[in-house]
Coordinates of C-alpha atoms and ligand atoms in Angstrom, one line a residue:
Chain A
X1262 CA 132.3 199.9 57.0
X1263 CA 134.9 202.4 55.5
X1264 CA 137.4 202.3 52.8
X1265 CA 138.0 205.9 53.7
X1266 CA 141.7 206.6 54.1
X1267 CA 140.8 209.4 56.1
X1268 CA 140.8 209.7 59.8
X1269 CA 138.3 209.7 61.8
X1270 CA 138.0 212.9 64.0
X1271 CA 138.1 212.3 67.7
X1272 CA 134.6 210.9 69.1
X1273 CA 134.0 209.7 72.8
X1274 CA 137.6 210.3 73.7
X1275 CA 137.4 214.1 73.7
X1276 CA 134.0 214.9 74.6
X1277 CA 132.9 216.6 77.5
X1278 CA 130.3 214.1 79.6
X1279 CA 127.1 215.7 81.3
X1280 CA 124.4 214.8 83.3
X1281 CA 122.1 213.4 80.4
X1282 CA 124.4 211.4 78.9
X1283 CA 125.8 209.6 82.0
X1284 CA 121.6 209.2 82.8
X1285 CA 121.3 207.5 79.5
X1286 CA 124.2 205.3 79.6
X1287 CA 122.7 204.3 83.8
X1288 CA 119.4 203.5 82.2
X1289 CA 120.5 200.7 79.8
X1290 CA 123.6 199.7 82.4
X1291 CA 120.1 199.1 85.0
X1292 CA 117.8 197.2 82.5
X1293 CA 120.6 194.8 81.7
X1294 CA 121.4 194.6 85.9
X1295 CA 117.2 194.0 86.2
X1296 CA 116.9 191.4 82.9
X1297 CA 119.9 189.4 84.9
X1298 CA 118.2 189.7 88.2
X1299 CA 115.2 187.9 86.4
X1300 CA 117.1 185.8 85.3
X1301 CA 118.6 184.7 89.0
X1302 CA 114.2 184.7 90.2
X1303 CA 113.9 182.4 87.4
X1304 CA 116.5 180.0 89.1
X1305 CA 115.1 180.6 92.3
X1306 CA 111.5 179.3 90.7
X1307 CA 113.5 176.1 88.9
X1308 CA 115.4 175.3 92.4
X1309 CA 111.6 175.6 94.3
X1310 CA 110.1 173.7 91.1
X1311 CA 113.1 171.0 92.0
X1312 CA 112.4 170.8 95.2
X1313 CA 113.4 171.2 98.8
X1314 CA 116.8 170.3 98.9
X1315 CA 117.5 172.5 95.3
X1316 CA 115.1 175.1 97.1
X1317 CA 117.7 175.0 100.3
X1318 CA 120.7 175.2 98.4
X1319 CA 119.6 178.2 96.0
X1320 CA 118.6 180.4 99.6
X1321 CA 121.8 179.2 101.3
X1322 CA 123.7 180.9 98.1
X1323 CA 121.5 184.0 98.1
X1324 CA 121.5 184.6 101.7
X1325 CA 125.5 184.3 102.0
X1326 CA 126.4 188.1 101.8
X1327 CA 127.5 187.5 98.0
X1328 CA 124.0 187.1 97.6
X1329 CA 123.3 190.0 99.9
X1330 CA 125.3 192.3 97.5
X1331 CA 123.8 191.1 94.4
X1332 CA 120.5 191.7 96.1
X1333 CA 121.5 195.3 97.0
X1334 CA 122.4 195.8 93.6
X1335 CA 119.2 194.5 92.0
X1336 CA 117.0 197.0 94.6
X1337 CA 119.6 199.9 93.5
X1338 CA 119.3 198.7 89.7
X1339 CA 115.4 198.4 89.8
X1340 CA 114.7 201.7 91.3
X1341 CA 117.0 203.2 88.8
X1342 CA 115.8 201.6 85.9
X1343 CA 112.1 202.9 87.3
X1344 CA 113.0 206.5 87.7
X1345 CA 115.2 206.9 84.3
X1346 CA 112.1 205.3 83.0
X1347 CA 110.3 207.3 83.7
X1348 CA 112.2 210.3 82.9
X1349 CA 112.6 208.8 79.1
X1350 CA 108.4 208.2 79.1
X1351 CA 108.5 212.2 80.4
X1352 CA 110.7 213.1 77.7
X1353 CA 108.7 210.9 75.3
X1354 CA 105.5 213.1 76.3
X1355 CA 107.5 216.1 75.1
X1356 CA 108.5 217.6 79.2
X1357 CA 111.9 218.0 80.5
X1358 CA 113.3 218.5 77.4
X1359 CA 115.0 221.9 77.9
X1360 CA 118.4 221.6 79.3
X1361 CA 118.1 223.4 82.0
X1362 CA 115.0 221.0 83.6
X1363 CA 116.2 217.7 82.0
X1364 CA 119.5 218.4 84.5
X1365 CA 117.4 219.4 87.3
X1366 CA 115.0 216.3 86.9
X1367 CA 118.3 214.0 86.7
X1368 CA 119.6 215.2 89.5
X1369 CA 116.6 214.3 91.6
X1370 CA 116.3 211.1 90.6
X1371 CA 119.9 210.1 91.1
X1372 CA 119.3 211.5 95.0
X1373 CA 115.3 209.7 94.9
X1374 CA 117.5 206.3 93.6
X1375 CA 119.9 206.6 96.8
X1376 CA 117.1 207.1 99.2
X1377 CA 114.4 204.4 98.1
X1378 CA 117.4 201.9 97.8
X1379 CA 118.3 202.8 101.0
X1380 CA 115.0 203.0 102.4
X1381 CA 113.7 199.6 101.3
X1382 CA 116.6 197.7 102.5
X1383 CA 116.1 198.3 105.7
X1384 CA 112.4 197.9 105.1
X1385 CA 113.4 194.0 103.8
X1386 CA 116.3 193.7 106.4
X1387 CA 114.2 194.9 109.5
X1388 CA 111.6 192.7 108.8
X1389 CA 113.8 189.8 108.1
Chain B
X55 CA 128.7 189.5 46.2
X56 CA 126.6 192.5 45.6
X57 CA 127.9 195.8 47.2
X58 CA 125.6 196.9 49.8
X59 CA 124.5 200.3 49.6
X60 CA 126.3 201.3 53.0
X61 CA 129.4 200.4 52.5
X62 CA 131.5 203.1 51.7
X63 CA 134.5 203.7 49.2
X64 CA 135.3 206.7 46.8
X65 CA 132.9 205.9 44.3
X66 CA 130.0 206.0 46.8
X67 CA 127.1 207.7 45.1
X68 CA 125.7 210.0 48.4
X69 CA 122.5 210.0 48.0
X70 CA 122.3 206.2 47.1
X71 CA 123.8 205.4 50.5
X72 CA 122.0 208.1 52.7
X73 CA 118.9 206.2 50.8
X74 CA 120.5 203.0 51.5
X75 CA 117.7 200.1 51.9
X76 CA 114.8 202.0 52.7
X77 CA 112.6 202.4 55.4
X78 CA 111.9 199.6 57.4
X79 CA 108.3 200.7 57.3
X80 CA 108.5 199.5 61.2
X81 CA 109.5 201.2 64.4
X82 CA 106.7 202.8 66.2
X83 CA 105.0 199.5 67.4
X84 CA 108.5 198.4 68.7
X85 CA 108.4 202.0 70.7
X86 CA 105.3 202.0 71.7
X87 CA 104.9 198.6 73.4
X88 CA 108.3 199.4 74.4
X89 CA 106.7 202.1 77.0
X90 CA 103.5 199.9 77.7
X91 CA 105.2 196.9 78.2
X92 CA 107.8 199.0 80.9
X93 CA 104.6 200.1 83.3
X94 CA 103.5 196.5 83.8
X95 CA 106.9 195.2 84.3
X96 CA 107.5 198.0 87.0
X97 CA 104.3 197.3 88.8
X98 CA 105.0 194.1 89.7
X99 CA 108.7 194.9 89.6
X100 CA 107.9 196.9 92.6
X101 CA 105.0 194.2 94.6
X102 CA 108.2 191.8 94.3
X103 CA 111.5 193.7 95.4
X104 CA 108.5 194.4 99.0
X105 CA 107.4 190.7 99.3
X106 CA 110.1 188.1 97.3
X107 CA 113.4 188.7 99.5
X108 CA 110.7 188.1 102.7
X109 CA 110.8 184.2 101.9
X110 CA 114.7 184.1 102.3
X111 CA 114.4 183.0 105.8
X112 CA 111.4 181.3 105.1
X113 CA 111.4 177.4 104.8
X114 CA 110.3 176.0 101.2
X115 CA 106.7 175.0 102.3
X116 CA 106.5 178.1 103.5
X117 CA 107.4 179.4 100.1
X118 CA 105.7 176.8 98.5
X119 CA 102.0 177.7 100.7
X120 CA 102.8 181.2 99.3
X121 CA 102.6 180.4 95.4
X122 CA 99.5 178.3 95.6
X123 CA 97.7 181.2 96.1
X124 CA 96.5 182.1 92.5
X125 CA 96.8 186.1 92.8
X126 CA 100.7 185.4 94.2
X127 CA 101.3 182.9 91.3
X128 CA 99.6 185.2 88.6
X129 CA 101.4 188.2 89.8
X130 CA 104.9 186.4 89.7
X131 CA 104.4 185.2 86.3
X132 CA 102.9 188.8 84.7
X133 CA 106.5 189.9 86.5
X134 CA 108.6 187.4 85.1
X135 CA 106.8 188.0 81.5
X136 CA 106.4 191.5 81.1
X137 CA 110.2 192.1 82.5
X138 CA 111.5 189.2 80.0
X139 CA 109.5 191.4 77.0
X140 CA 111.0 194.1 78.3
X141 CA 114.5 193.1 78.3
X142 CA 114.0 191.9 74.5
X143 CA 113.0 195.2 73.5
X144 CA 115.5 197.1 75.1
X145 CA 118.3 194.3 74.5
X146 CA 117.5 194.7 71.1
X147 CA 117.8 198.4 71.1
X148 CA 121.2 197.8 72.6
X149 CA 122.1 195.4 70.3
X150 CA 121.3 197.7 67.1
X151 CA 123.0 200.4 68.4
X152 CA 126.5 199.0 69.5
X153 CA 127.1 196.0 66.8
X154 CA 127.4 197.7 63.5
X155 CA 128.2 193.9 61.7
X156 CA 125.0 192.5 59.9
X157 CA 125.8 188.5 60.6
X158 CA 127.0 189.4 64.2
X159 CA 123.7 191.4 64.8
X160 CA 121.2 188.9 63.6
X161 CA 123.2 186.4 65.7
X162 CA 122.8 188.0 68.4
X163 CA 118.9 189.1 68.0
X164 CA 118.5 185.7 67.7
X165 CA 120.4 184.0 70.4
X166 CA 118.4 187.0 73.0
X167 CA 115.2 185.9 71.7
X168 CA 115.4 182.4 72.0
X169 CA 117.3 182.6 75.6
X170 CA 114.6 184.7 77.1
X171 CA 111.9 182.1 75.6
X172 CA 113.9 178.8 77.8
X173 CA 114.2 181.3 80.6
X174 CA 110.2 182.7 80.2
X175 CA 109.1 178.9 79.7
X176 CA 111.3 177.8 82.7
X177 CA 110.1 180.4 84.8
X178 CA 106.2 179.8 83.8
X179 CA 106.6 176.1 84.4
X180 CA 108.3 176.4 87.6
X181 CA 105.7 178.4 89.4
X182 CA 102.6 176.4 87.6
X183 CA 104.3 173.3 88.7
X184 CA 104.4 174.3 92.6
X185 CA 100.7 176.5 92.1
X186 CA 98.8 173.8 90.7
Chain C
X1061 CA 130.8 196.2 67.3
X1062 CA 130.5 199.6 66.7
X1063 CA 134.3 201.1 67.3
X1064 CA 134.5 203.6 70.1
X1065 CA 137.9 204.0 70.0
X1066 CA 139.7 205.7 67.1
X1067 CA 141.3 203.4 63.8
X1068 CA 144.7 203.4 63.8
X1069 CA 145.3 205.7 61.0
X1070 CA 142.8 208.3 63.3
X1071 CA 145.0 208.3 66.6
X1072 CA 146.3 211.7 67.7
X1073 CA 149.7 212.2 68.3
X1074 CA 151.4 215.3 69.6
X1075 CA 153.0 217.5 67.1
X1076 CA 154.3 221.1 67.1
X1077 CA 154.8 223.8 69.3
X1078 CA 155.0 227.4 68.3
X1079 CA 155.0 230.2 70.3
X1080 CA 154.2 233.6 69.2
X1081 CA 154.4 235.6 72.3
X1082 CA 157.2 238.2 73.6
X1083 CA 158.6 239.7 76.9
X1084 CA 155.8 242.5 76.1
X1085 CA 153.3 239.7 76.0
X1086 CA 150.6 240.0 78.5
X1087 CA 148.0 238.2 77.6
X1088 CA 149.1 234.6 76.5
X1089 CA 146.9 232.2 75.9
X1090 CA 147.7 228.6 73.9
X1091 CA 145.3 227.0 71.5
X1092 CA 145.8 223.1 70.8
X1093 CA 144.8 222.2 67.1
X1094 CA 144.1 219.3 65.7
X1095 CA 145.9 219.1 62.3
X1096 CA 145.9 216.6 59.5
X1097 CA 147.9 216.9 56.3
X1098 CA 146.3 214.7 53.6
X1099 CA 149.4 215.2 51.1
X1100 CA 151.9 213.4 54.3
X1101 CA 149.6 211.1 55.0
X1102 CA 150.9 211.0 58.6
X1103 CA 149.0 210.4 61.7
X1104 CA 147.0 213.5 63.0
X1105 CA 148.8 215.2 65.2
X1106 CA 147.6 218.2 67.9
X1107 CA 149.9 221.3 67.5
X1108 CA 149.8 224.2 69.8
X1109 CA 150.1 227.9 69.2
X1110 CA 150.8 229.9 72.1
X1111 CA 149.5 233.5 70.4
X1112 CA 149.1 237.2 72.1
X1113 CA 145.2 238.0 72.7
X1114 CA 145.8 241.6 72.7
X1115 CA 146.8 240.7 68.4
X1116 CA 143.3 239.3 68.1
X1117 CA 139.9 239.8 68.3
X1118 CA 137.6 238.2 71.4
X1119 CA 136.7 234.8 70.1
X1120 CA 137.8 231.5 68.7
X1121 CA 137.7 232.2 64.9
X1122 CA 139.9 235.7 65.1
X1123 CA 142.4 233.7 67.1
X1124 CA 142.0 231.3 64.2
X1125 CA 142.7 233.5 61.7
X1126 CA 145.2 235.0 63.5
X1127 CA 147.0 231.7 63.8
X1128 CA 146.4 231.5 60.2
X1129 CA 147.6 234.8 58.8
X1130 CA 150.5 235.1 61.0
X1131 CA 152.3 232.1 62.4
X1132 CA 151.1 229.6 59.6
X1133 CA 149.7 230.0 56.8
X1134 CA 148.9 226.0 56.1
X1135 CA 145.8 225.9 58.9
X1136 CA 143.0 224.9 57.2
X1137 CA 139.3 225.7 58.3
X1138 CA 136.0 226.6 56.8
X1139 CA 134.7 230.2 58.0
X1140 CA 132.4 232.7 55.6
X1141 CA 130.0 235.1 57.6
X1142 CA 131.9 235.3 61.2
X1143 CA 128.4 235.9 62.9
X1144 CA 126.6 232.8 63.0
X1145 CA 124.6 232.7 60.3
X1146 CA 126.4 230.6 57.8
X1147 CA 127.4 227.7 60.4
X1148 CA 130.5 226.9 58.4
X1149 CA 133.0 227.3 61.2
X1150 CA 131.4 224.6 63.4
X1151 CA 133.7 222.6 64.9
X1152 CA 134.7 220.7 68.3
X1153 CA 135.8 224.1 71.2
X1154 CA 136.6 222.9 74.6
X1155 CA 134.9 219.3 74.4
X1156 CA 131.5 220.9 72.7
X1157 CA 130.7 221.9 69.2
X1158 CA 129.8 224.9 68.3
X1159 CA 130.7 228.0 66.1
X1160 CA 133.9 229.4 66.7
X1161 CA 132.5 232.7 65.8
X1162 CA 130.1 233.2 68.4
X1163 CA 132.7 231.1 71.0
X1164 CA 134.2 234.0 72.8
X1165 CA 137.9 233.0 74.3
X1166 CA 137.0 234.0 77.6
X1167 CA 134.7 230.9 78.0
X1168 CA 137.2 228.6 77.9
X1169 CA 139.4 227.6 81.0
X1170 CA 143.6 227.2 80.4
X1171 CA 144.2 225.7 76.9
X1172 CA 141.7 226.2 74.3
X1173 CA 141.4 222.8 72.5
X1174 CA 140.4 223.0 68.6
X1175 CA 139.6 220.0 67.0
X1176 CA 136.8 219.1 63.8
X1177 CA 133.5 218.1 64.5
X1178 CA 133.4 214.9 66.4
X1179 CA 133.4 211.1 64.2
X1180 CA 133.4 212.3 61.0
X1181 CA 136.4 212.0 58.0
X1182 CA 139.0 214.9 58.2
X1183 CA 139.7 216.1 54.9
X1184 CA 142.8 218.3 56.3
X1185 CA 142.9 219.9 59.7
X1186 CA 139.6 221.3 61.0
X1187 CA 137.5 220.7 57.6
X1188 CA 135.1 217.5 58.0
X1189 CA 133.9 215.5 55.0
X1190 CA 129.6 216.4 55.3
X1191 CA 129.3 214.6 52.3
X1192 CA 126.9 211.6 53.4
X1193 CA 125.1 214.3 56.4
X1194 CA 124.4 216.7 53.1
X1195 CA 122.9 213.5 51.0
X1196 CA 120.9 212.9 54.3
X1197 CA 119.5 216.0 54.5
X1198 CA 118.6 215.8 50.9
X1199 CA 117.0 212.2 51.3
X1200 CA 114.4 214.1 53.4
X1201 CA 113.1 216.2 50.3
X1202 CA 112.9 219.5 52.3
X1203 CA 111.0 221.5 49.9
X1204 CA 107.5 221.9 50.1
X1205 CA 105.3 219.5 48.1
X1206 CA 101.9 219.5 47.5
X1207 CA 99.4 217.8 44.9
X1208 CA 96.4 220.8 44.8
X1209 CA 96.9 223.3 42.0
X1210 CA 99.4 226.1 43.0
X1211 CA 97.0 229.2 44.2
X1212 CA 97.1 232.4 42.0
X1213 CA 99.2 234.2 45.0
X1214 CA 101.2 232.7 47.7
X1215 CA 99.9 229.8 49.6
X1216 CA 98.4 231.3 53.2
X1217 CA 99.2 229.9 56.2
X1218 CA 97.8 231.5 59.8
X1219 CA 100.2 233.4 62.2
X1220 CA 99.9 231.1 65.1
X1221 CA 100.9 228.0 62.4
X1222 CA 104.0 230.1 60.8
X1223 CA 104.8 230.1 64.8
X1224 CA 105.7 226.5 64.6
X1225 CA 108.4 227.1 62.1
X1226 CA 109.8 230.2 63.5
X1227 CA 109.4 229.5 67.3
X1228 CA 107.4 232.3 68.9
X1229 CA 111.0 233.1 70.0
X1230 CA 112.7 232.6 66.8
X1231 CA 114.3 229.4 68.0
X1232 CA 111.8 227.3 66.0
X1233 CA 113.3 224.9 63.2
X1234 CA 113.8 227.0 60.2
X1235 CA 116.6 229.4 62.6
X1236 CA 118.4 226.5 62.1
X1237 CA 121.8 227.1 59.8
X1238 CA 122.5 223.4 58.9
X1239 CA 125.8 223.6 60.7
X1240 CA 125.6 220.1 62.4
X1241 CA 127.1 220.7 65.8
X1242 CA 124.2 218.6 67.0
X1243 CA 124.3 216.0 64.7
X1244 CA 128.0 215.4 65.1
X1245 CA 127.6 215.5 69.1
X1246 CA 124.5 212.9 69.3
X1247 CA 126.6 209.1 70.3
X1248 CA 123.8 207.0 68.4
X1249 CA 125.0 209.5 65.4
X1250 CA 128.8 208.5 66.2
X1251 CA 127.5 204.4 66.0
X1252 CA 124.7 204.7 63.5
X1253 CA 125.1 207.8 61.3
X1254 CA 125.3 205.5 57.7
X1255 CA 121.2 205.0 59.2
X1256 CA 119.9 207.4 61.8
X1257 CA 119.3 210.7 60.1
X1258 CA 120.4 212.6 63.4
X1259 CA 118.9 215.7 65.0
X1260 CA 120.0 218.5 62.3
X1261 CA 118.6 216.2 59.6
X1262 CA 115.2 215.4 62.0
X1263 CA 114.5 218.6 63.0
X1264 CA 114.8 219.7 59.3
X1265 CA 112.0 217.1 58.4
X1266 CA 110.1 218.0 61.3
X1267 CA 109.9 221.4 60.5
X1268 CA 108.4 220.2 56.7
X1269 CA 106.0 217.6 58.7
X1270 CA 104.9 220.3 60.9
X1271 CA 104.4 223.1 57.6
X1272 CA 100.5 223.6 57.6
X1273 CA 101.2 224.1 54.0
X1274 CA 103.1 221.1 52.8
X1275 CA 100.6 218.0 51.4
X1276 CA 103.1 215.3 52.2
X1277 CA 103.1 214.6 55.9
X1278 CA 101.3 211.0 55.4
X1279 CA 104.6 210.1 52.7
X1280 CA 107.6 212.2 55.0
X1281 CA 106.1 210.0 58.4
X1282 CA 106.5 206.6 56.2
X1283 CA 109.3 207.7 55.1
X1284 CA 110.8 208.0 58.9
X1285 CA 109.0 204.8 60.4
X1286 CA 112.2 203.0 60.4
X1287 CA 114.5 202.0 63.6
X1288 CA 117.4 202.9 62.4
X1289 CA 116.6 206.6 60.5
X1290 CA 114.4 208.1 63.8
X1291 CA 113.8 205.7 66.7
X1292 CA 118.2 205.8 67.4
X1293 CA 117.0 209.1 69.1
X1294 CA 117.5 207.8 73.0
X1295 CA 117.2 211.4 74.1
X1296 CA 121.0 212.1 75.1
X1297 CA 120.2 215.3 74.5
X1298 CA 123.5 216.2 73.6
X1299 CA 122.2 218.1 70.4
X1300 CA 120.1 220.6 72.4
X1301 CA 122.8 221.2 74.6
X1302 CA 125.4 221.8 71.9
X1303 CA 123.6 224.3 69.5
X1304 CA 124.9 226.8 68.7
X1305 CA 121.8 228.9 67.6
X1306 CA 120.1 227.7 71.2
X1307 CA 117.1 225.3 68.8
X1308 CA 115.9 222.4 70.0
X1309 CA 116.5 219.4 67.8
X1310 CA 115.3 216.7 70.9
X1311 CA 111.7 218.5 71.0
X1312 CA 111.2 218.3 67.4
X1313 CA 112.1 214.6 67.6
X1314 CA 110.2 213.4 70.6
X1315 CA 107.5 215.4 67.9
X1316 CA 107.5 213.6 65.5
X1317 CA 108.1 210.4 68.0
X1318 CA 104.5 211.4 69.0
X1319 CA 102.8 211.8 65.8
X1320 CA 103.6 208.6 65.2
X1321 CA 101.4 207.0 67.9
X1322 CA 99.0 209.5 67.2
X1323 CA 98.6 208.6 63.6
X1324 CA 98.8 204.5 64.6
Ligands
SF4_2605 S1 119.8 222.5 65.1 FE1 121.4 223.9 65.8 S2 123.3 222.6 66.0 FE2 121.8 221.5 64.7 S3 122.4 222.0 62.6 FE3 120.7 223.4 63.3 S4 121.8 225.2 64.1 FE4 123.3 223.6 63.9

């Protein structure tokens, strides 16, 4: 964009991270984790569209603990995504927008992420 | 070719590039669906993460028994839909706010838009084909 | 993509080291200042200036000035009021803008690190080119307009609406000083400022759309209905969080984000 011969004073390199920033940079890191997780129940529908030998094939692969992980990481990146959302639709509404409670609020839902993740993984693993 | 009103060098008139092409005149429908859009996808978001990984161990008729039931099939497809919509409005958030060059950007918003349409029409085939 | 690491011509390299303490000295601190020299056109370069705190007064700017009129004379910064009220000695203290005149020394941990507000052209060492940010605040028109014929005395406005200006307390939009810490803080400014007006700029038109007095709301909103100049706001909140003067640039957007729908 610039012809400027001037430098460019120091940006990301030199500024100090917080809470809200990371949270905003772990909200669009999710959505991208959840669209590709679509993505992979999309090939799960095409392999079952197939048929039963596709349909076979596509579970042996997500069932291998590869598949486990990425599994794991979809739960983790859903319930993320949810609770971020929801802070930004917060936000939007015009709460949580004072420093001191936008911190507070992150805080919980970085803890409320762990424990739901956690929490339905067993609930999906125990009843497997 | 024209200089565009962004670019800058030292005989940038201010004002004309602060003004630059005008208001888009557009923006606050993109937002707005943007949230309504985000609370169906997470409802059904949240019915599939409790009942989809259930089927792993489950044989394909099994599977199959499962999405001819029309509310399972209806359900599956408002999830796959709303979260595809979803992505392309927040994809295309991302997209504006990290690639700064004009041809790359269009590129790109239209490569998202027309993968998620092959994925969305594979996706809505799929489970009509084993519903139906 | 939009470049999140510096051009070459921007990258930082280490440059001098004075020292400006004695064997009386007991209260040394060192400042680490960014310095550019347009007339070299060298690389900038991060100097350091170990100085005596007892030869200065308590916050950023004296030891500024003291760097200035004592160990050298070439540092280059904008300062006028020293009290926060004229916000021309904003600039990047300790990985945060804000003024270095209501920074106190004492805040900051080990070295105090100096450098000019974040993504923007150095003219020479801590002075930033606000050209295009000045333009954008003009492109918002922030004077008030009306169409109805101008009343005989001033034009009346209730206590409760002058409230929205001021801030019950007197933390509303027009405290603000136009100093753009917040502005020069905000990451979708960094990426998209030739666009997105950023929070100094859209809390200055919220605080015109939200003047009981001014006729123009229906034109300022149009005028804003754009993805680029208001809806780069992501909340980052980085600008409340940064100013100086304690205002609240990420209310008045998610504001005027709520107008919006209100008026659809
Ligand atoms: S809102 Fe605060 S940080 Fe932003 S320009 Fe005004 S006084 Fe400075």
């Amino acid at each position: 964009m610039s012809a400027d011969p001037r430098p460019l004073s120091p940006h990301l390199q030199i500024w100090k991270w917080s809470l809200t920033m990371a949270l905003s940079i772990f909200h669009r890191a999710a959505n991208i984790a959840v669209a590709a997780g679509v993505v992979v129940l999309t090939w799960w529908l095409a392999a079952a569209a197939t048929g039963p030998a596709a349909y076979d094939q596509f579970i042996m692969v997500l069932s291998s603990p590869f598949g486990k992980l990425i599994l794991f990481g979809f739960l983790a990146a859903v319930y993320l995504h949810l609770f971020t959302g929801l802070r930004h639709f917060l936000m939007d509404m015009g709460y949580l927008l004072t420093i001191k409670t936008a911190d507070q609020f992150g805080a919980a839902i970085l803890l409320a992420t762990a424990f739901f993740t956690v929490f339905t993984w067993f609930f999906l693993t125990g009843g497997m | 070719m024209m200089k565009m009103k962004w670019q800058y060098d030292r005989f940038t008139n201010p004002m004309a590039r602060a003004r630059g092409l005008g208001s888009l005149q557009r923006g606050s429908h993109h937002w707005f669906m943007h949230r309504v859009v985000a609370l169906v996808s997470f409802l059904t978001l949240i019915w599939g993460i409790f009942t989809l990984p259930t089927f792993l161990n489950i044989s394909y008729a099994g599977f199959s028994d499962w999405l001819a039931n029309p509310v399972n099939a209806v359900l599956l497809m408002l999830l796959v839909v709303s979260n595809f919509y979803h992505a392309v409005l927040n994809l295309t958030e991302v997209i504006e706010d990290y690639v700064a060059c004009k041809f790359s950007k269009l590129t790109m918003l239209i490569c998202l838009r027309v993968g998620v349409f092959v994925c969305g029409a594979l996706a809505v085939f799929s489970i009509l084909k084993i519903a139906i | 993509m939009a470049q999140f690491t510096l051009p070459q011509n921007s990258k930082v390299t280490e440059g001098q080291a004075h020292n400006a303490t004695s064997a009386t000295t007991k209260n040394a601190r060192t400042f680490r200042v960014y310095r550019y020299d347009p007339d070299t056109k060298e690389n900038p370069r991060m100097d350091s200036f170990t100085i005596d705190l007892d030869k200065c007064g308590p916050m950023v700017l004296d030891a500024l000035i003291h760097i200035k009129n004592d160990i050298d004379t070439g540092l280059t910064f904008r300062r006028s009021c020293r009290e926060g009220i004229c916000g021309s000695c904003a600039m990047n203290i300790d990985g945060t803008n804000t003024l270095a005149c209501l920074k106190p020394i004492d805040e900051v941990k080990g070295d105090v690190a100096i450098r000019p507000l974040p993504h923007m052209p150095v003219m020479k060492d801590l002075v930033p080119d606000i050209t295009h940010i000045v333009a954008q605040y003009a492109s918002i028109e922030p004077w008030m307009k009306t169409e109805s014929q101008a009343p005989a005395r001033e034009r009346l406005q209730s206590a409760q609406d002058a409230d929205h200006l001021n801030g019950t307390d007197g933390k509303g939009p027009s405290a603000c000083i136009l100093c753009f810490c917040c502005s020069t803080s905000c990451p979708s400014y960094w990426w998209n400022g030739d666009r997105f007006l950023g929070p100094a700029i859209l809390l200055q038109a919220w605080r015109w759309i939200s003047d009981t007095r001014d006729e123009a709301t229906g034109e300022r909103l149009d005028a804003l209905e754009d993805p680029f100049r208001l809806y780069r706001c992501h909340t980052i909140m980085n600008c409340t969080r940064t100013c100086p003067k304690g205002l609240n640039p990420a209310q008045a957007i998610a504001e005027i984000k709520k107008l919006m729908v209100a008026r659809q």
